[in-house]
């Protein structure tokens, strides 16, 4: 090889290196990652600006594209902190700052994995730009599938799907549940970044791909709007009353006010019974009290049992009571929904025990180790034990699909009540230790579940927000926060199944499998590039 040949080779190599794809400069990418988290935060209640969710997805995708794995992970972590720290701020209201920080950092760690995965699949995007939206969608589903299950059963709060309660994309829940809605939001974000990622200094032909991405985004929204949403099966109509008795004061010590809280719900029901007798309210077929409406075990405390029976007799309808029960063994308690009938009292054959107690709130795993991190864990003196069967309760005129509090965030727990025969979805919750933002975020989940399964639904809270949800996701009769209220509505029962109900976990499995395939495909492409000459 001559000197000139060597020179030409070096020149060609230098030109190749200069033309190699480069990521955004880090001083640009880092602020974009923070903005990504803040944009997604604004999509969730109480802000509810749902179009910002795909914007946040797009910003993170742009920030992590073409970066090394460590940098991608770091940028994803920044996004996670910006999202989860303020989103979960309600967790520190009564338990202190440390548990909130630890939870937010743990959740941010999953977005760090997403950032690394986004960086890893960059060669696939650079080879076929058209796949960017789909890659973005399946990676988000894969990340949420992992976060929803680990550790200690996972923490699904903050899924992209739960930011879309007022969005046209919500209707996709009837086809594939929360995973499909998350995928659609992330695909929309992928379309945005695909349209924006180009050299805008070269105007020739730049608008064609932008127009294509805009058309695809419009088609996605149109397709979602066209998905039918409504009651499945068209059963009878029943009259249901939600009793929100309120508590004397918010905070963890609402347990110290147990008798007052129970009296609040009894007295509100007695007042409703008086209105029914006067003809100003229809007689309900079912009355729903929230979680923790009787923290005095009514099966062991005769006075508590008498008060509930008094309310049931007066209203002339069964009451679904949220109660804390002692046992089954010493030092254990259960979080339960009890059906209390007029005349006969508690129906032990129709009782639901919460299947997914919240770790570090209702029970403490690894208590000795956890105590080294924070002594706050000892506020949980007695561990709640989980139930074993879905919350399908025969209340007579209606078969209830009951879930308790955070269980509404878990796909399988809600679906089990529908496949078990639930005609009406009921979420019993207690928001006395949180704030209105948490309550509204939870109501957004109820809206998604109603559409997902084609069922009318309701959320009954001790302090609010309570309300009814139609099968197409509209909220009716929502109450204020930290107030006493009684709301009565007619609800149409459902007995059919949506495609999402029938499919179960399979949409998530397929989308997560595509994410794994994308990671494997990127590994193959990277290996080939490393082995290529030059």
Short mmCIF file of C-alpha atoms in Angstrom, two decimals:
data_model
loop_
_atom_site.label_atom_id
_atom_site.label_comp_id
_atom_site.label_asym_id
_atom_site.label_seq_id
_atom_site.Cartn_x
_atom_site.Cartn_y
_atom_site.Cartn_z
CA UNK A 1 0.00 0.00 0.00
CA UNK A 2 1.43 3.39 -0.99
CA UNK A 3 1.67 6.41 1.21
CA UNK A 4 -1.14 7.95 -0.81
CA UNK A 5 -3.27 4.85 -0.32
CA UNK A 6 -2.72 5.05 3.42
CA UNK A 7 -3.60 8.71 3.39
CA UNK A 8 -6.80 8.03 1.47
CA UNK A 9 -7.70 5.23 3.86
CA UNK A 10 -7.20 7.47 6.87
CA UNK A 11 -9.18 10.25 5.20
CA UNK A 12 -12.03 7.88 4.33
CA UNK A 13 -12.07 6.53 7.89
CA UNK A 14 -12.16 10.03 9.34
CA UNK A 15 -15.04 10.96 7.07
CA UNK A 16 -16.89 7.80 8.12
CA UNK A 17 -16.40 8.65 11.79
CA UNK A 18 -17.59 12.22 11.25
CA UNK A 19 -20.74 10.95 9.55
CA UNK A 20 -21.47 8.39 12.28
CA UNK A 21 -24.83 8.90 14.06
CA UNK A 22 -24.44 11.03 17.18
CA UNK A 23 -26.75 11.47 20.17
CA UNK A 24 -28.05 14.82 21.32
CA UNK A 25 -25.47 16.76 23.33
CA UNK A 26 -25.72 15.86 27.00
CA UNK A 27 -26.46 19.49 28.08
CA UNK A 28 -29.52 19.21 25.83
CA UNK A 29 -30.47 15.59 26.61
CA UNK A 30 -30.46 15.98 30.43
CA UNK A 31 -32.98 18.85 30.52
CA UNK A 32 -35.09 16.97 27.97
CA UNK A 33 -35.16 13.96 30.30
CA UNK A 34 -36.36 16.10 33.20
CA UNK A 35 -38.97 17.77 30.99
CA UNK A 36 -40.11 14.30 29.92
CA UNK A 37 -40.94 13.38 33.51
CA UNK A 38 -42.68 16.68 34.18
CA UNK A 39 -44.74 16.39 30.98
CA UNK A 40 -45.92 12.92 31.97
CA UNK A 41 -46.66 14.15 35.49
CA UNK A 42 -48.95 16.86 34.06
CA UNK A 43 -50.90 14.17 32.18
CA UNK A 44 -52.04 12.52 35.42
CA UNK A 45 -54.75 13.79 37.77
CA UNK A 46 -55.15 16.24 39.35
CA UNK A 47 -53.71 18.11 36.33
CA UNK A 48 -55.16 15.83 33.67
CA UNK A 49 -53.47 17.27 30.55
CA UNK A 50 -53.46 13.84 28.88
CA UNK A 51 -51.80 14.89 25.54
CA UNK A 52 -48.60 15.61 27.47
CA UNK A 53 -48.07 11.90 28.16
CA UNK A 54 -46.92 11.11 24.58
CA UNK A 55 -44.91 14.34 24.59
CA UNK A 56 -43.03 13.10 27.66
CA UNK A 57 -42.47 9.71 26.02
CA UNK A 58 -41.06 11.45 22.93
CA UNK A 59 -38.69 13.62 24.97
CA UNK A 60 -37.23 10.62 26.80
CA UNK A 61 -36.88 8.67 23.54
CA UNK A 62 -34.99 11.56 21.98
CA UNK A 63 -32.76 12.07 25.02
CA UNK A 64 -31.72 8.38 25.25
CA UNK A 65 -31.40 7.67 21.52
CA UNK A 66 -27.88 6.64 20.39
CA UNK A 67 -26.43 6.95 23.88
CA UNK A 68 -24.30 4.44 25.73
CA UNK A 69 -26.24 2.20 28.11
CA UNK A 70 -25.05 3.95 31.25
CA UNK A 71 -26.00 7.37 29.90
CA UNK A 72 -29.39 6.07 28.74
CA UNK A 73 -30.02 4.65 32.19
CA UNK A 74 -29.03 7.92 33.83
CA UNK A 75 -31.37 9.92 31.62
CA UNK A 76 -34.21 7.48 32.26
CA UNK A 77 -33.58 7.83 35.98
CA UNK A 78 -33.83 11.62 35.71
CA UNK A 79 -37.18 11.21 33.98
CA UNK A 80 -38.33 8.78 36.66
CA UNK A 81 -37.43 11.11 39.52
CA UNK A 82 -39.12 14.07 37.82
CA UNK A 83 -42.26 11.95 37.36
CA UNK A 84 -42.54 9.84 40.48
CA UNK A 85 -41.28 12.19 43.19
CA UNK A 86 -44.16 14.67 42.73
CA UNK A 87 -46.68 12.03 41.58
CA UNK A 88 -46.24 10.06 44.81
CA UNK A 89 -45.89 13.06 47.10
CA UNK A 90 -49.09 12.08 48.89
CA UNK A 91 -47.23 9.12 50.42
CA UNK A 92 -45.22 11.45 52.69
CA UNK A 93 -48.16 13.34 54.18
CA UNK A 94 -48.31 11.24 57.35
CA UNK A 95 -45.38 8.81 57.15
CA UNK A 96 -42.45 11.19 56.69
CA UNK A 97 -40.12 12.00 53.84
CA UNK A 98 -37.92 8.88 53.79
CA UNK A 99 -40.54 6.32 52.67
CA UNK A 100 -41.67 8.69 49.91
CA UNK A 101 -38.11 9.20 48.67
CA UNK A 102 -37.33 5.49 48.72
CA UNK A 103 -40.52 4.62 46.82
CA UNK A 104 -39.95 7.35 44.23
CA UNK A 105 -36.34 6.28 43.68
CA UNK A 106 -37.36 2.63 43.35
CA UNK A 107 -39.94 3.49 40.69
CA UNK A 108 -37.45 5.76 38.92
CA UNK A 109 -35.11 2.79 38.69
CA UNK A 110 -37.51 1.11 36.28
CA UNK A 111 -37.39 4.13 33.99
CA UNK A 112 -33.61 3.88 34.20
CA UNK A 113 -33.95 0.38 32.73
CA UNK A 114 -36.24 1.83 30.07
CA UNK A 115 -33.68 4.51 29.23
CA UNK A 116 -30.97 1.88 28.87
CA UNK A 117 -33.25 -0.25 26.67
CA UNK A 118 -34.06 2.78 24.52
CA UNK A 119 -30.36 3.41 24.00
CA UNK A 120 -29.74 -0.28 23.27
CA UNK A 121 -32.27 -0.48 20.40
CA UNK A 122 -30.94 2.68 18.72
CA UNK A 123 -29.26 0.70 15.90
CA UNK A 124 -32.66 -0.76 14.95
CA UNK A 125 -34.14 2.73 14.79
CA UNK A 126 -31.25 4.05 12.72
CA UNK A 127 -31.59 1.17 10.30
CA UNK A 128 -35.40 1.40 9.93
CA UNK A 129 -36.76 4.70 11.22
CA UNK A 130 -40.32 3.51 10.63
CA UNK A 131 -40.08 1.03 13.54
CA UNK A 132 -39.35 3.72 16.14
CA UNK A 133 -42.99 4.20 17.27
CA UNK A 134 -43.59 0.45 17.70
CA UNK A 135 -40.29 -0.04 19.52
CA UNK A 136 -41.16 2.79 21.88
CA UNK A 137 -44.57 1.26 22.57
CA UNK A 138 -43.41 -2.25 23.35
CA UNK A 139 -40.49 -1.09 25.52
CA UNK A 140 -42.89 0.92 27.67
CA UNK A 141 -45.19 -2.08 28.06
CA UNK A 142 -42.23 -4.28 28.99
CA UNK A 143 -41.03 -1.79 31.59
CA UNK A 144 -44.50 -1.52 33.15
CA UNK A 145 -44.97 -5.30 33.14
CA UNK A 146 -41.81 -5.58 35.23
CA UNK A 147 -42.65 -2.66 37.52
CA UNK A 148 -46.19 -3.93 38.11
CA UNK A 149 -44.88 -7.21 39.53
CA UNK A 150 -41.60 -6.53 41.33
CA UNK A 151 -40.69 -6.34 44.14
CA UNK A 152 -43.27 -7.72 46.59
CA UNK A 153 -45.98 -7.89 43.94
CA UNK A 154 -45.13 -4.58 42.28
CA UNK A 155 -46.53 -1.05 42.36
CA UNK A 156 -48.48 -0.17 39.18
CA UNK A 157 -49.17 3.43 40.16
CA UNK A 158 -48.15 5.85 37.40
CA UNK A 159 -48.75 3.58 34.40
CA UNK A 160 -49.17 5.62 31.23
CA UNK A 161 -52.63 4.11 30.76
CA UNK A 162 -53.83 5.68 34.01
CA UNK A 163 -53.12 9.17 32.63
CA UNK A 164 -55.64 8.73 29.82
CA UNK A 165 -58.94 8.74 31.70
CA UNK A 166 -60.24 11.66 29.58
CA UNK A 167 -58.47 10.65 26.36
CA UNK A 168 -59.87 8.96 23.24
CA UNK A 169 -57.20 6.31 23.78
CA UNK A 170 -59.08 5.12 26.90
CA UNK A 171 -61.46 3.16 24.67
CA UNK A 172 -58.60 0.87 23.64
CA UNK A 173 -58.83 -0.61 27.14
CA UNK A 174 -61.87 -2.57 25.91
CA UNK A 175 -59.60 -4.37 23.43
CA UNK A 176 -56.41 -4.94 25.39
CA UNK A 177 -56.70 -3.42 28.85
CA UNK A 178 -54.18 -1.07 30.40
CA UNK A 179 -51.18 -2.57 28.49
CA UNK A 180 -52.73 -1.69 25.12
CA UNK A 181 -53.54 1.85 26.27
CA UNK A 182 -49.97 2.29 27.52
CA UNK A 183 -48.65 0.97 24.21
CA UNK A 184 -50.84 3.39 22.25
CA UNK A 185 -49.65 6.37 24.32
CA UNK A 186 -46.03 5.35 23.82
CA UNK A 187 -46.56 4.72 20.09
CA UNK A 188 -47.98 8.24 19.84
CA UNK A 189 -44.82 9.49 21.57
CA UNK A 190 -42.75 7.45 19.14
CA UNK A 191 -44.53 9.09 16.21
CA UNK A 192 -43.74 12.52 17.65
CA UNK A 193 -40.03 11.79 18.03
CA UNK A 194 -39.90 10.16 14.59
CA UNK A 195 -41.31 13.34 13.06
CA UNK A 196 -39.01 15.63 15.05
CA UNK A 197 -35.70 13.72 14.79
CA UNK A 198 -34.09 15.15 11.64
CA UNK A 199 -31.75 17.86 10.45
CA UNK A 200 -34.04 20.84 10.12
CA UNK A 201 -31.29 22.78 8.39
CA UNK A 202 -32.03 20.68 5.29
CA UNK A 203 -35.52 21.83 4.25
CA UNK A 204 -35.88 19.73 1.12
CA UNK A 205 -38.34 16.87 1.71
CA UNK A 206 -38.47 17.46 5.47
CA UNK A 207 -42.23 17.85 5.62
CA UNK A 208 -43.11 14.54 4.00
CA UNK A 209 -42.11 12.38 6.99
CA UNK A 210 -43.65 14.92 9.36
CA UNK A 211 -46.93 14.71 7.47
CA UNK A 212 -46.72 10.91 7.53
CA UNK A 213 -46.23 10.84 11.29
CA UNK A 214 -49.08 13.32 11.78
CA UNK A 215 -51.37 11.18 9.62
CA UNK A 216 -50.43 8.05 11.60
CA UNK A 217 -51.13 9.85 14.88
CA UNK A 218 -54.52 11.03 13.62
CA UNK A 219 -55.31 7.49 12.48
CA UNK A 220 -54.40 6.12 15.92
CA UNK A 221 -56.75 8.55 17.66
CA UNK A 222 -59.53 7.89 15.14
CA UNK A 223 -59.18 4.13 15.54
CA UNK A 224 -59.34 4.45 19.33
CA UNK A 225 -62.45 6.64 19.12
CA UNK A 226 -64.14 4.04 16.92
CA UNK A 227 -63.78 1.27 19.53
CA UNK A 228 -67.23 0.64 21.05
CA UNK A 229 -67.44 1.21 24.79
CA UNK A 230 -70.43 0.51 26.96
CA UNK A 231 -72.16 -2.06 29.10
CA UNK A 232 -71.60 -5.65 27.97
CA UNK A 233 -74.56 -7.97 28.21
CA UNK A 234 -77.23 -5.43 29.10
CA UNK A 235 -78.54 -6.71 32.43
CA UNK A 236 -81.10 -5.20 34.83
CA UNK A 237 -80.86 -1.79 36.44
CA UNK A 238 -80.32 -1.47 40.18
CA UNK A 239 -80.26 1.44 42.58
CA UNK A 240 -77.02 1.79 44.53
CA UNK A 241 -76.08 4.20 47.32
CA UNK A 242 -72.54 5.23 48.23
CA UNK A 243 -72.10 6.36 51.83
CA UNK A 244 -69.05 8.56 52.42
CA UNK A 245 -69.14 9.05 56.17
CA UNK A 246 -65.89 11.07 56.49
CA UNK A 247 -63.51 10.97 59.48
CA UNK A 248 -63.07 13.47 62.32
CA UNK A 249 -59.56 14.29 61.10
CA UNK A 250 -57.24 13.08 58.35
CA UNK A 251 -54.06 11.14 59.10
CA UNK A 252 -52.78 7.78 60.20
CA UNK A 253 -54.53 8.13 63.54
CA UNK A 254 -57.94 7.76 61.90
CA UNK A 255 -57.69 4.28 63.47
CA UNK A 256 -57.84 5.97 66.87
CA UNK A 257 -61.20 7.40 65.78
CA UNK A 258 -62.69 4.01 64.93
CA UNK A 259 -65.95 4.39 66.81
CA UNK A 260 -66.55 7.87 65.38
CA UNK A 261 -65.88 6.70 61.82
CA UNK A 262 -68.31 3.78 62.19
CA UNK A 263 -70.94 6.09 63.71
CA UNK A 264 -70.51 8.52 60.80
CA UNK A 265 -71.40 5.79 58.30
CA UNK A 266 -74.25 4.42 60.40
CA UNK A 267 -75.77 7.86 60.93
CA UNK A 268 -75.44 8.80 57.25
CA UNK A 269 -77.25 5.57 56.33
CA UNK A 270 -79.99 6.26 58.89
CA UNK A 271 -80.44 9.72 57.40
CA UNK A 272 -80.75 8.16 53.95
CA UNK A 273 -83.35 5.73 55.33
CA UNK A 274 -85.35 8.70 56.58
CA UNK A 275 -85.21 10.29 53.12
CA UNK A 276 -86.36 7.01 51.56
CA UNK A 277 -89.29 6.86 53.99
CA UNK A 278 -90.18 10.45 53.14
CA UNK A 279 -90.09 9.67 49.41
CA UNK A 280 -87.27 12.09 48.59
CA UNK A 281 -84.81 9.32 47.70
CA UNK A 282 -85.40 5.93 46.04
CA UNK A 283 -84.80 2.86 48.14
CA UNK A 284 -81.42 1.40 47.17
CA UNK A 285 -80.94 -2.25 46.26
CA UNK A 286 -77.40 -2.06 47.67
CA UNK A 287 -75.56 0.32 49.99
CA UNK A 288 -71.76 0.51 49.75
CA UNK A 289 -69.61 1.66 52.64
CA UNK A 290 -65.89 2.24 52.04
CA UNK A 291 -62.80 0.46 53.25
CA UNK A 292 -62.17 1.00 56.97
CA UNK A 293 -65.74 2.15 57.60
CA UNK A 294 -65.67 -0.28 60.54
CA UNK A 295 -62.17 -0.72 61.93
CA UNK A 296 -63.85 -2.29 64.96
CA UNK A 297 -64.27 -5.97 64.12
CA UNK A 298 -68.07 -6.32 63.94
CA UNK A 299 -67.81 -10.11 64.08
CA UNK A 300 -66.26 -9.90 67.57
CA UNK A 301 -67.61 -6.63 68.90
CA UNK A 302 -71.37 -6.89 69.58
CA UNK A 303 -71.83 -3.11 69.74
CA UNK A 304 -70.31 -2.59 66.30
CA UNK A 305 -72.36 -5.45 64.86
CA UNK A 306 -75.53 -4.00 66.39
CA UNK A 307 -74.90 -0.56 64.89
CA UNK A 308 -74.40 -2.01 61.39
CA UNK A 309 -77.52 -4.16 61.75
CA UNK A 310 -79.44 -1.08 62.85
CA UNK A 311 -78.42 0.69 59.63
CA UNK A 312 -79.25 -2.33 57.44
CA UNK A 313 -82.69 -2.73 59.04
CA UNK A 314 -83.47 0.95 58.61
CA UNK A 315 -82.47 1.13 54.94
CA UNK A 316 -83.98 -2.27 54.10
CA UNK A 317 -81.09 -3.26 51.81
CA UNK A 318 -77.81 -5.15 52.12
CA UNK A 319 -74.77 -3.08 53.06
CA UNK A 320 -71.28 -3.86 51.76
CA UNK A 321 -69.14 -2.92 54.77
CA UNK A 322 -65.40 -2.32 54.67
CA UNK A 323 -64.15 -3.86 57.91
CA UNK A 324 -60.91 -4.81 59.62
CA UNK A 325 -61.23 -8.31 61.06
CA UNK A 326 -59.02 -9.90 63.70
CA UNK A 327 -57.27 -13.17 62.89
CA UNK A 328 -57.27 -15.78 61.59
CA UNK A 329 -54.26 -16.21 63.92
CA UNK A 330 -53.07 -14.14 66.84
CA UNK A 331 -51.25 -11.01 65.72
CA UNK A 332 -52.95 -11.00 62.31
CA UNK A 333 -55.74 -8.96 60.78
CA UNK A 334 -57.68 -8.97 57.50
CA UNK A 335 -58.97 -6.16 55.32
CA UNK A 336 -62.41 -7.33 54.26
CA UNK A 337 -65.62 -6.48 52.50
CA UNK A 338 -68.59 -7.92 54.43
CA UNK A 339 -72.13 -8.25 53.13
CA UNK A 340 -74.54 -7.28 55.92
CA UNK A 341 -78.19 -8.10 55.21
CA UNK A 342 -81.28 -6.68 56.92
CA UNK A 343 -82.87 -9.23 59.19
CA UNK A 344 -80.13 -11.87 59.06
CA UNK A 345 -77.01 -9.77 59.66
CA UNK A 346 -73.58 -10.65 58.31
CA UNK A 347 -73.43 -13.24 55.52
CA UNK A 348 -70.13 -15.03 56.10
CA UNK A 349 -70.55 -16.89 52.81
CA UNK A 350 -70.33 -13.55 50.99
CA UNK A 351 -67.12 -12.03 52.33
CA UNK A 352 -64.08 -10.76 50.43
CA UNK A 353 -60.64 -10.52 52.04
CA UNK A 354 -58.17 -8.23 50.27
CA UNK A 355 -55.84 -10.39 48.18
CA UNK A 356 -52.98 -7.90 47.76
CA UNK A 357 -52.13 -6.10 51.01
CA UNK A 358 -49.79 -3.16 50.44
CA UNK A 359 -46.19 -3.90 51.50
CA UNK A 360 -44.80 -1.53 54.14
CA UNK A 361 -48.31 -0.11 54.68
CA UNK A 362 -50.48 -3.13 55.55
CA UNK A 363 -47.67 -5.56 56.22
CA UNK A 364 -43.90 -5.25 56.51
CA UNK A 365 -41.76 -7.73 54.56
CA UNK A 366 -38.24 -8.20 55.91
CA UNK A 367 -39.22 -6.21 58.98
CA UNK A 368 -35.84 -6.45 60.72
CA UNK A 369 -34.02 -5.09 57.68
CA UNK A 370 -36.71 -2.49 57.01
CA UNK A 371 -36.41 -1.22 60.57
CA UNK A 372 -32.74 -0.46 59.92
CA UNK A 373 -33.81 1.86 57.11
CA UNK A 374 -36.66 3.58 58.95
CA UNK A 375 -38.32 3.11 62.31
CA UNK A 376 -41.56 4.24 60.66
CA UNK A 377 -42.23 0.61 59.68
CA UNK A 378 -43.19 -0.09 63.30
CA UNK A 379 -46.30 2.03 62.78
CA UNK A 380 -47.57 -1.14 61.11
CA UNK A 381 -47.89 -3.14 64.32
CA UNK A 382 -49.95 -6.02 62.91
CA UNK A 383 -49.55 -7.60 59.50
CA UNK A 384 -52.58 -7.96 57.26
CA UNK A 385 -52.90 -11.42 55.74
CA UNK A 386 -54.12 -11.83 52.16
CA UNK A 387 -57.29 -13.52 51.04
CA UNK A 388 -57.30 -16.36 48.54
CA UNK A 389 -60.44 -15.90 46.43
CA UNK A 390 -61.69 -13.13 44.09
CA UNK A 391 -64.19 -10.60 45.44
CA UNK A 392 -67.34 -11.96 43.82
CA UNK A 393 -70.24 -11.35 46.22
CA UNK A 394 -73.90 -12.24 45.69
CA UNK A 395 -75.87 -9.34 47.13
CA UNK A 396 -79.23 -10.57 45.85
CA UNK A 397 -80.29 -8.13 43.13
CA UNK A 398 -76.67 -7.74 41.99
CA UNK A 399 -73.46 -9.76 41.97
CA UNK A 400 -70.68 -7.43 43.04
CA UNK A 401 -67.08 -7.56 41.82
CA UNK A 402 -65.31 -6.10 44.86
CA UNK A 403 -61.70 -4.91 45.06
CA UNK A 404 -60.18 -2.91 47.90
CA UNK A 405 -58.13 0.27 47.53
CA UNK A 406 -54.85 -0.13 45.59
CA UNK A 407 -56.03 -3.45 44.13
CA UNK A 408 -57.78 -1.48 41.39
CA UNK A 409 -54.32 -0.86 39.88
CA UNK A 410 -53.69 -4.60 39.34
CA UNK A 411 -55.10 -6.01 36.10
CA UNK A 412 -55.61 -9.61 37.19
CA UNK A 413 -57.32 -8.87 40.50
CA UNK A 414 -60.02 -6.77 38.81
CA UNK A 415 -60.44 -9.18 35.90
CA UNK A 416 -60.96 -12.12 38.27
CA UNK A 417 -64.08 -10.48 39.68
CA UNK A 418 -65.57 -10.09 36.18
CA UNK A 419 -64.78 -13.59 34.96
CA UNK A 420 -66.15 -14.84 38.30
CA UNK A 421 -69.54 -13.30 37.54
CA UNK A 422 -69.33 -9.75 38.87
CA UNK A 423 -71.99 -7.54 37.27
CA UNK A 424 -70.93 -4.31 38.96
CA UNK A 425 -67.38 -3.23 39.83
CA UNK A 426 -66.98 -1.84 43.34
CA UNK A 427 -63.81 -0.25 44.71
CA UNK A 428 -63.83 0.24 48.48
CA UNK A 429 -61.07 2.60 49.53
CA UNK A 430 -59.87 4.80 52.38
CA UNK A 431 -58.08 7.99 51.39
CA UNK A 432 -57.93 9.45 54.90
CA UNK A 433 -54.14 9.03 55.01
CA UNK A 434 -53.59 10.69 51.61
CA UNK A 435 -54.89 13.71 49.70
CA UNK A 436 -57.24 14.63 46.89
CA UNK A 437 -54.56 14.07 44.22
CA UNK A 438 -54.23 10.42 45.22
CA UNK A 439 -58.02 10.01 45.27
CA UNK A 440 -58.38 11.44 41.76
CA UNK A 441 -55.56 9.26 40.46
CA UNK A 442 -57.41 6.27 41.87
CA UNK A 443 -60.67 7.37 40.25
CA UNK A 444 -58.85 7.48 36.90
CA UNK A 445 -58.04 3.79 37.37
CA UNK A 446 -61.70 3.01 38.08
CA UNK A 447 -62.64 4.74 34.82
CA UNK A 448 -60.21 2.57 32.88
CA UNK A 449 -61.49 -0.61 34.54
CA UNK A 450 -65.09 0.26 33.66
CA UNK A 451 -64.19 0.58 29.98
CA UNK A 452 -61.84 -2.41 30.05
CA UNK A 453 -64.57 -4.80 31.23
CA UNK A 454 -67.75 -3.07 30.00
CA UNK A 455 -69.04 -2.74 33.54
CA UNK A 456 -70.58 0.08 35.49
CA UNK A 457 -68.32 0.83 38.45
CA UNK A 458 -68.14 2.89 41.60
CA UNK A 459 -65.56 4.01 44.13
CA UNK A 460 -66.61 4.44 47.75
CA UNK A 461 -64.15 6.33 49.96
CA UNK A 462 -64.26 7.30 53.61
CA UNK A 463 -63.32 10.91 52.82
CA UNK A 464 -63.63 11.13 48.99
CA UNK A 465 -63.40 11.16 46.14
CA UNK A 466 -66.37 8.78 45.74
CA UNK A 467 -68.51 8.44 42.65
CA UNK A 468 -70.14 6.32 39.97
CA UNK A 469 -68.58 5.48 36.61
CA UNK A 470 -70.50 4.46 33.50
CA UNK A 471 -69.19 1.61 31.30
CA UNK A 472 -67.85 4.15 28.79
CA UNK A 473 -65.74 5.82 31.50
CA UNK A 474 -67.82 8.87 32.45
CA UNK A 475 -67.95 9.90 36.14
CA UNK A 476 -71.29 10.72 37.72
CA UNK A 477 -72.03 12.00 41.20
CA UNK A 478 -68.42 12.59 42.26
CA UNK A 479 -68.13 13.82 45.85
CA UNK A 480 -65.82 16.40 47.35
CA UNK A 481 -62.76 15.53 49.40
CA UNK A 482 -62.81 15.46 53.22
CA UNK A 483 -66.59 15.82 53.34
CA UNK A 484 -69.55 13.66 54.32
CA UNK A 485 -71.83 12.71 51.43
CA UNK A 486 -74.40 10.17 50.26
CA UNK A 487 -74.94 9.63 46.54
CA UNK A 488 -77.68 7.44 45.03
CA UNK A 489 -77.77 6.40 41.39
CA UNK A 490 -79.31 3.79 39.13
CA UNK A 491 -76.75 1.54 37.45
CA UNK A 492 -77.13 -0.92 34.60
CA UNK A 493 -75.63 -4.33 35.27
CA UNK A 494 -73.43 -6.16 32.79
CA UNK A 495 -72.91 -9.86 32.25
CA UNK A 496 -70.94 -10.06 28.98
CA UNK A 497 -67.21 -9.88 28.37
CA UNK A 498 -65.12 -7.45 26.36
CA UNK A 499 -62.24 -8.62 24.15
CA UNK A 500 -59.91 -7.39 26.91
CA UNK A 501 -61.69 -9.49 29.53
CA UNK A 502 -61.47 -12.58 27.34
CA UNK A 503 -57.84 -11.97 26.38
CA UNK A 504 -56.65 -11.44 29.96
CA UNK A 505 -52.89 -11.11 30.23
CA UNK A 506 -52.15 -12.10 26.62
CA UNK A 507 -51.97 -8.59 25.10
CA UNK A 508 -49.34 -7.71 27.67
CA UNK A 509 -47.49 -10.98 27.07
CA UNK A 510 -47.37 -10.40 23.31
CA UNK A 511 -46.25 -6.77 23.61
CA UNK A 512 -43.63 -7.59 26.25
CA UNK A 513 -42.38 -10.48 24.08
CA UNK A 514 -41.95 -8.02 21.20
CA UNK A 515 -39.88 -5.85 23.54
CA UNK A 516 -37.62 -8.80 24.34
CA UNK A 517 -37.36 -9.60 20.64
CA UNK A 518 -36.37 -6.00 19.92
CA UNK A 519 -33.62 -6.13 22.55
CA UNK A 520 -32.35 -9.40 21.06
CA UNK A 521 -32.49 -8.01 17.53
CA UNK A 522 -30.50 -4.97 18.59
CA UNK A 523 -27.89 -7.28 20.16
CA UNK A 524 -27.51 -9.16 16.87
CA UNK A 525 -27.19 -5.95 14.89
CA UNK A 526 -24.64 -4.55 17.31
CA UNK A 527 -22.60 -7.76 17.09
CA UNK A 528 -22.57 -7.60 13.31
CA UNK A 529 -21.46 -4.00 13.35
CA UNK A 530 -18.65 -4.76 15.78
CA UNK A 531 -17.47 -7.59 13.52
CA UNK A 532 -17.65 -5.58 10.30
CA UNK A 533 -14.32 -4.52 8.69
CA UNK A 534 -13.23 -1.01 9.71
#
